[in-house]
Coordinates of C-alpha atoms in Angstrom, one line a residue:
M1 CA 12.5 -20.8 37.3
L2 CA 14.9 -23.8 37.2
H3 CA 12.0 -26.0 36.0
F4 CA 11.3 -23.4 33.2
V5 CA 14.9 -23.3 32.1
T6 CA 15.1 -27.1 32.1
F7 CA 12.0 -27.2 30.0
V8 CA 13.3 -24.7 27.5
V9 CA 16.8 -26.3 27.2
G10 CA 15.3 -29.8 26.9
F11 CA 12.9 -28.7 24.3
L12 CA 15.5 -26.9 22.3
L13 CA 17.8 -29.9 22.3
S14 CA 15.1 -32.3 21.2
W15 CA 15.7 -33.5 17.6
G16 CA 12.2 -32.4 16.6
F17 CA 12.7 -28.7 17.4
L18 CA 16.3 -28.5 16.1
S19 CA 15.1 -30.0 12.8
S20 CA 12.6 -27.1 12.5
L21 CA 15.4 -24.6 12.9
Q22 CA 17.3 -25.4 9.7
D23 CA 18.5 -22.4 7.8
P24 CA 16.2 -21.3 4.9
P25 CA 17.7 -22.1 1.5
S26 CA 20.7 -19.9 0.9
C27 CA 19.1 -18.7 -2.4
R28 CA 15.9 -19.3 -4.3
C29 CA 16.3 -21.5 -7.4
R30 CA 17.1 -19.6 -10.6
P31 CA 16.2 -20.7 -14.2
W32 CA 19.8 -21.8 -15.1
E33 CA 20.1 -24.1 -12.1
P34 CA 19.3 -27.9 -12.1
C35 CA 16.7 -27.3 -9.4
W36 CA 14.5 -25.2 -11.7
P37 CA 11.3 -26.9 -12.7
D38 CA 11.4 -28.5 -16.2
S39 CA 8.8 -28.0 -18.9
H40 CA 6.8 -31.0 -17.7
Q41 CA 6.5 -29.6 -14.2
W42 CA 5.4 -26.2 -15.4
T43 CA 2.8 -27.9 -17.6
S44 CA 1.6 -29.9 -14.6
L45 CA 1.2 -26.8 -12.6
N46 CA -0.7 -25.2 -15.4
A47 CA -3.1 -28.1 -15.6
S48 CA -3.6 -28.1 -11.8
I49 CA -4.8 -24.5 -12.0
D50 CA -7.1 -25.0 -15.0
G51 CA -4.8 -23.5 -17.6
N52 CA -4.3 -20.2 -15.8
L53 CA -0.5 -20.1 -15.8
V54 CA 1.1 -17.4 -17.9
H55 CA 4.6 -17.2 -19.2
V56 CA 5.3 -13.5 -18.7
Q57 CA 6.7 -11.4 -21.5
P58 CA 7.2 -7.6 -21.0
V59 CA 4.3 -5.8 -22.7
G60 CA 6.9 -3.4 -24.2
S61 CA 8.5 -6.2 -26.3
V62 CA 6.3 -5.3 -29.2
C63 CA 8.0 -1.9 -29.3
H64 CA 11.5 -3.5 -29.6
D65 CA 13.3 -5.8 -32.0
P66 CA 12.9 -8.7 -32.7
H67 CA 9.2 -8.5 -31.8
Y68 CA 8.6 -5.0 -33.1
D69 CA 5.1 -4.4 -34.4
A70 CA 4.1 -0.8 -35.1
V71 CA 0.4 -1.3 -34.7
A72 CA 0.7 -3.5 -31.5
C73 CA 3.2 -1.0 -30.1
G74 CA 0.8 1.9 -30.6
D75 CA -2.1 -0.1 -28.9
V76 CA 0.0 -1.0 -25.9
L77 CA 1.2 2.5 -25.6
D78 CA -2.4 3.7 -25.3
L79 CA -3.5 0.8 -23.0
S80 CA -0.5 1.3 -20.7
R81 CA -2.0 4.6 -19.5
N82 CA -5.0 2.8 -18.2
S83 CA -4.7 1.8 -14.5
G84 CA -7.4 -0.9 -14.9
W85 CA -5.6 -2.5 -17.7
R86 CA -2.3 -2.5 -15.7
A87 CA -4.1 -4.1 -12.7
S88 CA -5.5 -7.0 -14.8
N89 CA -2.3 -7.7 -16.7
P90 CA 0.3 -10.0 -15.1
A91 CA 3.1 -8.4 -17.0
T92 CA 2.5 -4.9 -15.7
L93 CA 2.7 -3.1 -12.4
Q94 CA 1.1 0.3 -12.0
D95 CA 4.3 2.0 -12.7
W96 CA 7.2 1.2 -15.1
I97 CA 9.7 2.2 -12.4
W98 CA 9.2 -1.1 -10.6
E99 CA 9.0 -3.2 -13.8
T100 CA 12.6 -2.3 -14.5
G101 CA 15.9 -3.0 -12.8
S102 CA 18.8 -0.7 -12.3
G103 CA 20.3 -0.7 -15.8
D104 CA 19.2 -0.6 -19.5
N105 CA 19.9 -4.3 -19.7
E106 CA 17.3 -4.8 -17.0
S107 CA 14.4 -3.0 -18.6
C108 CA 11.9 -2.9 -21.5
L109 CA 10.7 0.6 -21.4
L110 CA 7.4 1.2 -23.0
V111 CA 8.1 4.2 -25.3
S112 CA 7.6 5.0 -28.9
S113 CA 10.5 4.3 -31.4
S114 CA 11.2 8.1 -31.6
E115 CA 11.8 8.2 -27.9
R116 CA 13.8 4.9 -27.6
P117 CA 15.0 3.2 -30.9
Q118 CA 13.3 -0.1 -31.5
E119 CA 16.7 -1.8 -32.1
I120 CA 17.5 -1.4 -28.3
P121 CA 16.9 -4.9 -26.9
C122 CA 14.0 -5.6 -24.5
H123 CA 14.8 -7.3 -21.2
Q124 CA 12.6 -9.0 -18.5
G125 CA 13.7 -6.5 -15.8
R126 CA 12.0 -7.2 -12.5
L127 CA 8.9 -8.9 -14.0
P128 CA 8.2 -12.5 -12.9
L129 CA 8.9 -15.3 -15.3
Y130 CA 5.5 -17.0 -14.6
S131 CA 2.3 -15.7 -13.3
A132 CA -0.7 -17.8 -12.0
A133 CA -4.0 -16.0 -12.6
V134 CA -5.6 -17.8 -9.7
K135 CA -9.4 -18.2 -9.7
S136 CA -10.0 -20.2 -6.5
T137 CA -8.4 -20.9 -3.2
A138 CA -7.4 -24.3 -4.5
H139 CA -5.4 -22.6 -7.2
V140 CA -3.6 -20.5 -4.6
Q141 CA -2.8 -23.5 -2.5
G142 CA -1.4 -25.3 -5.5
V143 CA 0.9 -22.5 -6.5
V144 CA 2.1 -22.0 -3.0
R145 CA 2.9 -25.7 -2.7
F146 CA 4.6 -25.7 -6.1
A147 CA 6.8 -22.7 -5.1
K148 CA 7.7 -24.2 -1.7
D149 CA 8.5 -27.6 -3.2
H150 CA 10.8 -26.1 -5.9
N151 CA 12.3 -23.4 -3.7
L152 CA 11.1 -20.5 -6.0
R153 CA 10.9 -16.9 -5.3
L154 CA 7.2 -16.2 -4.8
V155 CA 5.5 -12.8 -5.2
I156 CA 1.9 -11.7 -4.9
K157 CA 0.3 -9.2 -7.2
N158 CA -3.2 -7.9 -6.5
T159 CA -3.4 -4.8 -8.7
G160 CA 0.3 -3.8 -8.7
H161 CA -0.2 -0.5 -7.0
D162 CA 2.6 -1.1 -4.5
A163 CA 4.8 1.9 -4.1
T164 CA 8.0 -0.1 -3.7
G165 CA 7.5 -2.8 -6.3
R166 CA 6.6 -5.7 -4.0
S167 CA 4.4 -7.3 -6.6
A168 CA 7.4 -8.4 -8.7
A169 CA 10.9 -9.7 -8.5
P170 CA 13.4 -11.2 -11.0
D171 CA 13.1 -14.9 -11.8
S172 CA 10.0 -15.2 -9.7
L173 CA 6.7 -17.0 -9.8
Q174 CA 3.8 -14.6 -9.3
I175 CA 0.4 -15.3 -7.8
H176 CA -2.1 -12.8 -9.4
T177 CA -5.2 -12.5 -7.2
Y178 CA -6.9 -10.0 -9.4
F179 CA -9.5 -12.4 -10.6
L180 CA -10.9 -13.4 -7.1
K181 CA -13.9 -11.1 -7.5
D182 CA -16.6 -12.4 -5.1
I183 CA -18.6 -9.8 -3.2
H184 CA -21.2 -10.8 -0.6
Y185 CA -23.1 -8.4 1.7
H186 CA -24.2 -9.6 5.1
D187 CA -26.9 -7.9 7.2
N188 CA -25.4 -9.4 10.3
F189 CA -22.1 -11.2 9.8
L190 CA -21.3 -14.1 12.0
V191 CA -17.5 -14.4 12.6
H192 CA -16.3 -18.0 12.7
G193 CA -16.2 -19.1 16.3
D194 CA -18.5 -16.3 17.6
A195 CA -22.0 -16.9 18.8
T196 CA -23.3 -13.4 18.1
G197 CA -23.4 -11.4 14.9
S198 CA -21.0 -8.4 14.2
G199 CA -23.5 -6.3 12.3
P200 CA -23.5 -5.3 8.6
A201 CA -20.4 -6.4 6.7
V202 CA -19.2 -7.3 3.3
T203 CA -17.0 -10.2 2.3
L204 CA -14.6 -9.3 -0.5
G205 CA -12.4 -11.5 -2.7
A206 CA -8.8 -10.6 -2.9
G207 CA -9.2 -9.1 -6.4
V208 CA -12.1 -6.8 -5.7
V209 CA -10.9 -3.2 -6.4
H210 CA -12.3 -0.1 -4.8
S211 CA -14.6 1.0 -7.7
E212 CA -16.3 -2.5 -7.7
V213 CA -17.1 -2.4 -4.0
Y214 CA -18.3 1.2 -4.3
K215 CA -20.6 0.4 -7.1
H216 CA -21.9 -2.6 -5.1
G217 CA -22.3 -0.3 -2.2
I218 CA -24.5 2.1 -4.3
D219 CA -26.8 -0.8 -5.2
H220 CA -27.0 -2.1 -1.6
K221 CA -26.8 1.2 0.2
Y222 CA -23.6 0.7 2.3
S223 CA -20.1 2.1 2.4
V224 CA -16.8 0.8 3.6
V225 CA -13.5 2.4 4.7
G226 CA -11.6 2.6 1.4
G227 CA -9.2 4.6 -0.6
E228 CA -9.5 7.0 -3.4
C229 CA -7.9 5.2 -6.4
P230 CA -10.5 3.1 -8.1
T231 CA -8.3 0.3 -9.3
V232 CA -6.5 -0.4 -5.9
G233 CA -7.4 -3.8 -4.6
I234 CA -9.1 -3.3 -1.2
V235 CA -8.1 -6.6 0.4
G236 CA -4.4 -6.6 -0.6
G237 CA -1.7 -4.3 0.6
F238 CA -4.2 -1.5 1.1
L239 CA -6.0 -3.3 3.9
Q240 CA -3.1 -5.4 5.3
G241 CA -0.8 -2.3 5.5
G242 CA -3.3 -0.2 7.5
G243 CA -5.7 1.3 4.9
V244 CA -6.0 5.2 5.0
S245 CA -9.2 6.7 3.7
S246 CA -9.2 10.5 3.1
W247 CA -13.0 10.6 3.1
S248 CA -14.0 8.2 5.9
G249 CA -11.0 7.6 8.1
F250 CA -11.8 10.5 10.4
T251 CA -15.3 9.2 11.0
R252 CA -14.8 5.4 10.6
G253 CA -11.2 4.7 11.5
L254 CA -8.5 2.9 9.5
A255 CA -9.4 0.0 7.3
V256 CA -7.7 -2.4 9.6
D257 CA -9.8 -1.1 12.5
N258 CA -12.8 -2.5 10.6
V259 CA -11.7 -5.9 9.3
L260 CA -13.6 -8.8 11.0
E261 CA -12.0 -11.9 9.4
Y262 CA -9.5 -13.1 6.8
Q263 CA -9.3 -16.2 4.8
V264 CA -5.6 -17.0 4.2
V265 CA -3.3 -19.5 2.5
T266 CA -0.3 -19.9 4.7
A267 CA 3.3 -20.8 3.8
N268 CA 2.5 -24.6 4.2
A269 CA -0.3 -24.2 1.7
E270 CA -3.0 -24.6 4.3
L271 CA -6.3 -22.6 4.0
V272 CA -7.2 -21.0 7.3
I273 CA -9.6 -18.5 8.8
A274 CA -8.0 -15.7 11.0
N275 CA -10.1 -13.6 13.3
E276 CA -10.3 -12.8 17.1
H277 CA -11.3 -16.4 17.9
Q278 CA -8.9 -18.5 15.8
N279 CA -5.4 -18.0 14.4
Q280 CA -5.3 -14.8 16.5
D281 CA -1.6 -14.1 15.9
L282 CA -2.1 -14.2 12.1
F283 CA -5.2 -12.0 12.4
W284 CA -3.3 -9.4 14.4
A285 CA -0.3 -9.5 12.0
L286 CA -2.6 -9.0 8.9
R287 CA -4.1 -5.8 10.5
G288 CA -1.2 -3.6 9.7
G289 CA 1.8 -5.9 9.3
G290 CA 1.9 -5.5 5.5
G291 CA 0.8 -7.4 2.5
G292 CA 2.8 -10.2 0.9
T293 CA 4.4 -11.2 4.2
F294 CA 2.3 -13.6 6.2
G295 CA 0.3 -15.5 3.6
V296 CA -1.9 -15.1 0.6
V297 CA -5.1 -13.4 1.7
T298 CA -7.9 -14.8 -0.6
Q299 CA -10.8 -12.8 1.0
A300 CA -11.6 -10.5 3.9
T301 CA -14.8 -9.4 5.6
V302 CA -15.0 -5.8 6.6
R303 CA -17.6 -3.7 8.4
A304 CA -20.2 -2.0 6.3
F305 CA -21.6 1.4 7.2
P306 CA -24.6 3.5 6.1
D307 CA -23.8 5.4 3.0
D308 CA -24.4 8.7 4.7
P309 CA -25.3 12.0 3.0
T310 CA -22.5 14.6 3.0
V311 CA -21.9 18.2 2.0
V312 CA -18.6 18.6 0.2
S313 CA -17.1 22.1 0.1
T314 CA -13.9 22.9 -1.7
L315 CA -11.7 26.1 -1.3
V316 CA -9.4 26.6 -4.2
L317 CA -6.5 28.9 -4.5
S318 CA -4.7 29.3 -7.8
S319 CA -2.0 31.8 -8.7
T320 CA 0.9 32.5 -11.0
R321 CA 2.7 34.1 -8.2
A322 CA 6.2 32.7 -7.7
D323 CA 6.5 34.4 -4.3
T324 CA 7.4 31.6 -1.8
S325 CA 6.4 33.8 1.2
F326 CA 2.9 34.3 -0.3
W327 CA 2.4 30.6 -0.8
V328 CA 3.7 29.7 2.7
K329 CA 1.3 32.2 4.2
A330 CA -1.6 30.9 2.0
I331 CA -1.0 27.3 2.8
S332 CA -0.7 28.1 6.5
R333 CA -4.0 29.7 6.5
L334 CA -5.7 26.8 4.7
L335 CA -4.2 24.4 7.2
S336 CA -5.5 26.6 10.0
I337 CA -9.0 26.3 8.5
L338 CA -8.5 22.5 8.3
R339 CA -7.5 22.4 12.0
S340 CA -10.5 24.5 13.0
C341 CA -12.8 22.3 11.1
N342 CA -11.3 19.1 12.6
Q343 CA -12.1 20.6 16.1
Q344 CA -15.7 20.7 14.9
N345 CA -15.7 17.1 13.6
V346 CA -15.4 18.2 10.0
H347 CA -12.6 16.4 8.1
G348 CA -10.7 17.3 5.0
Q349 CA -7.8 17.1 2.6
L350 CA -5.3 19.6 1.3
I351 CA -4.0 19.0 -2.2
I352 CA -1.3 21.0 -3.9
T353 CA -0.6 20.6 -7.6
R354 CA 1.1 22.5 -10.4
P355 CA -1.1 22.1 -13.5
S356 CA 1.4 24.0 -15.6
V357 CA 4.9 25.5 -15.2
D358 CA 3.5 28.9 -14.3
I359 CA 0.5 28.0 -12.1
L360 CA 0.3 26.5 -8.6
N361 CA -3.0 25.2 -7.2
A362 CA -4.0 24.6 -3.6
G363 CA -7.4 23.0 -2.8
L364 CA -8.9 22.3 0.6
T365 CA -11.8 19.9 0.4
L366 CA -14.0 19.6 3.5
H367 CA -16.5 16.8 4.3
F368 CA -19.5 17.8 6.4
S369 CA -20.7 14.2 7.2
N370 CA -24.5 13.7 7.8
M371 CA -25.2 17.3 6.6
T372 CA -27.7 18.0 3.9
N373 CA -27.9 21.8 3.8
V374 CA -25.2 23.3 1.6
L375 CA -26.0 26.9 2.8
H376 CA -25.4 25.8 6.4
A377 CA -21.9 24.4 5.5
E378 CA -21.0 27.6 3.5
T379 CA -22.2 29.8 6.4
L380 CA -19.8 27.9 8.7
L381 CA -16.9 28.7 6.3
Q382 CA -17.7 32.4 5.7
P383 CA -15.6 33.8 8.6
H384 CA -12.6 31.8 7.3
I385 CA -13.1 33.1 3.8
A386 CA -13.5 36.7 5.0
S387 CA -10.3 36.4 6.9
L388 CA -8.4 35.1 3.8
S389 CA -9.7 38.1 1.8
E390 CA -8.4 40.5 4.4
D391 CA -4.9 39.1 3.8
Q392 CA -5.4 39.4 0.0
I393 CA -5.7 35.6 -0.4
S394 CA -8.4 35.1 -3.0
T395 CA -10.2 31.7 -3.0
T396 CA -13.0 30.1 -4.9
L397 CA -15.6 28.2 -2.9
T398 CA -17.8 25.5 -4.4
S399 CA -20.1 23.2 -2.4
K400 CA -22.5 20.4 -3.3
F401 CA -24.8 18.0 -1.5
V402 CA -24.0 14.3 -2.0
A403 CA -26.8 12.0 -1.1
N404 CA -24.5 9.0 -0.8
I405 CA -20.7 9.3 -0.7
N406 CA -20.1 6.2 -2.9
S407 CA -21.5 8.1 -5.9
E408 CA -19.0 10.9 -5.2
L409 CA -15.9 8.6 -5.4
R410 CA -14.0 7.9 -8.6
L411 CA -15.4 4.8 -10.2
D412 CA -13.6 4.8 -13.6
A413 CA -10.0 3.7 -14.0
D414 CA -7.4 6.4 -14.0
I415 CA -5.7 7.4 -17.2
H416 CA -2.1 8.4 -16.6
P417 CA 0.2 10.6 -18.6
R418 CA 2.1 8.5 -21.2
G419 CA 5.5 7.2 -20.0
I420 CA 5.6 9.2 -16.7
G421 CA 6.4 7.2 -13.6
T422 CA 5.9 8.2 -10.0
L423 CA 7.7 7.7 -6.7
Q424 CA 5.9 8.3 -3.4
T425 CA 6.9 8.9 0.2
S426 CA 5.1 9.9 3.3
M427 CA 5.3 11.1 6.8
M428 CA 2.9 11.8 9.7
I429 CA 2.2 15.2 11.4
S430 CA 1.8 14.7 15.2
N431 CA -1.2 16.1 17.1
E432 CA 1.4 17.9 19.3
L433 CA 2.9 19.8 16.3
F434 CA -0.4 20.4 14.3
G435 CA -2.2 21.6 17.5
S436 CA 0.5 24.0 18.5
S437 CA 0.2 27.8 17.9
E438 CA 2.8 27.7 15.1
G439 CA 1.8 24.2 13.8
P440 CA 0.1 25.1 10.5
L441 CA 2.9 27.7 9.7
T442 CA 5.6 25.1 10.4
V443 CA 4.0 22.6 8.1
A444 CA 3.5 25.2 5.4
Q445 CA 7.1 26.3 5.6
V446 CA 8.3 22.7 5.0
F447 CA 5.8 22.3 2.2
G448 CA 7.3 25.4 0.6
K449 CA 10.7 23.7 0.4
L450 CA 9.5 20.8 -1.7
P451 CA 9.5 21.2 -5.5
I452 CA 6.2 20.7 -7.1
G453 CA 6.5 20.0 -10.8
P454 CA 3.7 19.7 -13.4
N455 CA 3.1 16.0 -12.7
D456 CA 3.9 16.1 -9.0
L457 CA 1.5 16.0 -6.1
L458 CA 1.5 16.9 -2.4
F459 CA -1.5 16.0 -0.3
T460 CA -2.7 15.3 3.3
S461 CA -5.0 12.6 4.6
N462 CA -7.0 13.4 7.7
L463 CA -6.1 11.2 10.7
G464 CA -7.4 11.9 14.2
G465 CA -11.1 11.6 14.9
C466 CA -12.1 7.9 15.0
I467 CA -8.6 6.8 14.2
A468 CA -7.4 8.4 17.5
A469 CA -10.5 7.1 19.3
N470 CA -9.6 3.6 18.3
K471 CA -6.3 3.6 20.3
G472 CA -7.5 0.8 22.4
L473 CA -7.7 -1.6 19.4
D474 CA -4.9 -4.2 19.3
T475 CA -3.6 -3.9 15.7
A476 CA -0.2 -4.2 14.1
I477 CA 0.1 -0.5 13.0
H478 CA 2.6 2.0 14.4
P479 CA 1.3 3.4 17.7
A480 CA 1.8 6.9 16.4
W481 CA -1.2 6.5 14.0
R482 CA -3.4 7.1 17.0
S483 CA -1.6 10.4 18.0
S484 CA -1.2 11.9 14.6
A485 CA -3.3 14.7 13.0
H486 CA -2.5 14.1 9.3
L487 CA -0.5 11.9 6.9
V488 CA 1.4 13.8 4.3
T489 CA 2.1 12.1 0.9
Y490 CA 4.6 13.5 -1.6
V491 CA 4.4 12.1 -5.2
R492 CA 7.3 12.8 -7.5
S493 CA 7.0 12.3 -11.2
V494 CA 9.8 10.5 -13.1
E495 CA 10.6 10.8 -16.9
P496 CA 10.9 7.4 -18.6
S497 CA 14.6 6.6 -18.3
I498 CA 16.7 4.5 -16.0
E499 CA 18.9 7.6 -15.2
A500 CA 15.8 9.6 -14.1
K501 CA 14.7 6.7 -12.0
K502 CA 18.0 6.5 -10.2
L503 CA 18.1 10.2 -9.6
A504 CA 14.5 10.3 -8.3
L505 CA 15.1 7.4 -5.9
K506 CA 18.3 9.1 -4.6
E507 CA 16.5 12.5 -4.1
I508 CA 13.5 10.9 -2.3
T509 CA 15.8 9.5 0.4
N510 CA 18.6 12.1 0.6
K511 CA 16.7 15.3 -0.1
Y512 CA 12.9 15.2 0.2
M513 CA 12.6 12.9 3.3
P514 CA 15.0 15.0 5.3
I515 CA 13.0 18.1 4.4
L516 CA 9.7 16.4 5.5
Y517 CA 11.3 15.1 8.7
S518 CA 12.6 18.5 9.6
M519 CA 9.1 19.5 10.4
Q520 CA 9.5 17.5 13.7
P521 CA 12.9 15.7 13.9
S522 CA 11.9 13.7 16.9
F523 CA 8.8 12.3 15.2
K524 CA 9.8 10.1 12.3
V525 CA 6.9 8.0 11.3
S526 CA 5.8 6.9 7.8
Y527 CA 3.1 4.8 6.2
R528 CA 4.5 1.5 5.0
N529 CA 2.2 1.4 1.9
L530 CA 3.6 4.9 0.8
G531 CA 7.0 4.9 2.5
D532 CA 10.5 5.8 1.2
P533 CA 11.5 2.8 -1.0
N534 CA 15.1 3.1 0.4
E535 CA 14.1 3.5 4.1
K536 CA 17.0 2.1 6.2
N537 CA 15.2 2.2 9.5
Y538 CA 11.9 0.9 8.2
Q539 CA 11.3 -1.3 11.3
E540 CA 11.1 1.7 13.6
V541 CA 9.6 4.2 11.0
F542 CA 6.8 1.9 9.8
W543 CA 5.9 0.0 12.9
G544 CA 7.9 1.0 16.0
E545 CA 10.2 -1.3 18.0
K546 CA 7.5 -3.1 20.1
V547 CA 5.1 -3.8 17.3
Y548 CA 7.9 -5.0 14.9
K549 CA 9.3 -7.4 17.5
R550 CA 5.9 -9.0 17.8
L551 CA 5.5 -9.1 14.1
A552 CA 8.9 -10.8 13.7
S553 CA 8.1 -13.5 16.2
I554 CA 4.9 -14.3 14.4
K555 CA 6.7 -14.3 11.0
A556 CA 9.3 -16.7 12.3
K557 CA 6.6 -19.1 13.5
L558 CA 4.3 -19.0 10.4
D559 CA 6.9 -18.7 7.7
P560 CA 10.3 -20.0 9.0
D561 CA 11.7 -20.5 5.4
G562 CA 10.8 -17.0 4.3
L563 CA 8.5 -18.0 1.4
F564 CA 6.7 -14.7 1.6
I565 CA 9.3 -12.0 1.6
S566 CA 8.4 -8.4 0.5
K567 CA 10.7 -5.4 0.2
L568 CA 11.0 -3.5 3.5
G569 CA 8.6 -6.1 5.0
V570 CA 8.8 -8.0 8.2
G571 CA 11.7 -10.4 8.1
S572 CA 13.2 -8.9 4.9
E573 CA 16.3 -7.7 6.7
D574 CA 17.6 -11.3 6.5
W575 CA 17.3 -11.3 2.7
D576 CA 18.9 -9.5 -0.2
T577 CA 17.0 -6.6 -1.8
E578 CA 15.0 -8.8 -4.2
G579 CA 14.3 -11.5 -1.6
M580 CA 16.3 -14.0 -3.6
C581 CA 19.2 -14.9 -1.2
Y582 CA 19.2 -15.4 2.5
Q583 CA 21.7 -13.0 4.1
P584 CA 21.1 -12.6 7.9
Q585 CA 22.5 -9.2 8.8
N586 CA 24.1 -10.3 12.0
R587 CA 25.4 -13.6 10.5
V588 CA 24.2 -15.6 13.5
S589 CA 23.1 -19.1 12.9
Q590 CA 19.4 -19.7 12.3
P591 CA 19.0 -21.8 15.4
L592 CA 20.1 -18.8 17.5
R593 CA 17.8 -16.5 15.6
S594 CA 14.9 -18.8 16.0
L595 CA 15.7 -19.2 19.7
K596 CA 15.5 -15.5 20.1
Y597 CA 12.0 -15.6 18.5
F598 CA 11.0 -18.5 20.5
L599 CA 11.8 -16.6 23.7
L600 CA 9.9 -13.6 22.4
V601 CA 6.9 -15.9 21.9
L602 CA 7.2 -17.3 25.4
K603 CA 7.5 -13.8 26.8
D604 CA 4.3 -12.7 25.0
T605 CA 2.3 -15.7 26.3

């Protein structure tokens, strides 16, 4: 032990180690400071990435003086509803909420002149000042190096679907990975460093969105574990944050359970391969540790599965009844059906919407994987339907055979209501609760306390099944993923105003999350990709103490200067809200902080 202590002390006192423990810059460089790159340096960066640097202007500027243009404003108002257009544009996120700051002087709301007078000035808000539409790994390396050399705030946008606005930050330089579109199918993928193949797989560039890989899968007869939204980038935050699939998670696991290899540009601008044989710490961290935190992922290789036939059955309940007790009873019964189906290896999803002020809809969609007989599926459901009828709960059942699941998924970009923003939050339902005698009723009672407006949404995603069976996998997700039955996601719509945004953010944290967590107060676990944007205890809620400590130690080793900081991400507790200024919470010196992480690393080895 004495020799060990002597070694540690001697190593720490060496000039080389101490020099690596310098504090990160107190703040990133801002445009008004002498350290900000001059026009020649920006021009040089642009040339080095083949002219793909964009000086970002808010798309709403054409709806405001002095750039007002009635025709252009009308065009942008229409385009802004298209999720695909928003994904491809460096000046847009998927939601205006995260494009704006906290005041009118930090926004450029995209609304017609009748809703917001054109003479109201347009401001940059949270949008980056520059965006690099990278087309190669060399481009990514060049931008990372430029940001590091000039001490710039760096953000990464894939498609901008992030639910807490991590794809943007004020006065930042953005890496836009949307145009890295390579897709390559492998009959038997050989992981770097491995002597044997890993079976069918597909390598996806960072900018490939779900609809693109699903279309490719139709042509090549394979499927992957993916999400439902067609314009979400599969390799970005979706995969790196865990990757929940409502239609295949139960049978295939989480997306991170099925990633074989990453290609990554690290904080020192080095291009590396991360898998189970090399850069293992980085590989582990990227399987659940969150996007925009450990490097810029330029491509990933994930397992490919047969595109199996499926029978899809949907039970729909729609009523104008405002009786809360009726709806609690009805939702409880639908959840009981879902629980029974799960026990028979049939997975599903409950979706609750309010298509109009007077009507509430509840739909339970069930997936009978590897089944071809529609009549057989409906026969299995008949006892449940009969039981509902006895309780005066009227439902409509529709079923169809789907020869390949890819063709059933949404392939066209979503068109959103004009001007409406959304905030999302989530929580998990434990197996213990859902499997209890009163589990479905308890869940339904909590659902009944949540307001569902005409543009709001409440839905479940089936966990359990293969997700639970994969509990032996060493991934960076919260351990509770393996012991949870369902993920609940609540989507709150927001009218286009700063005041409405502030109110909605406050209500998500102070009103709706307490309601959801009242379901099982001792079990507070949420999905980082869809978590409360103001979550104070995010380390525990998103990852759990043990996983977070390991992630923090890896972050300290790979990115000691905090080049990759994302909101509520690993290491972000030492930075301000926008990741601009270094503000360690405990105010200890960086050497002591780094010593703590060094000892954690030694402990793990």
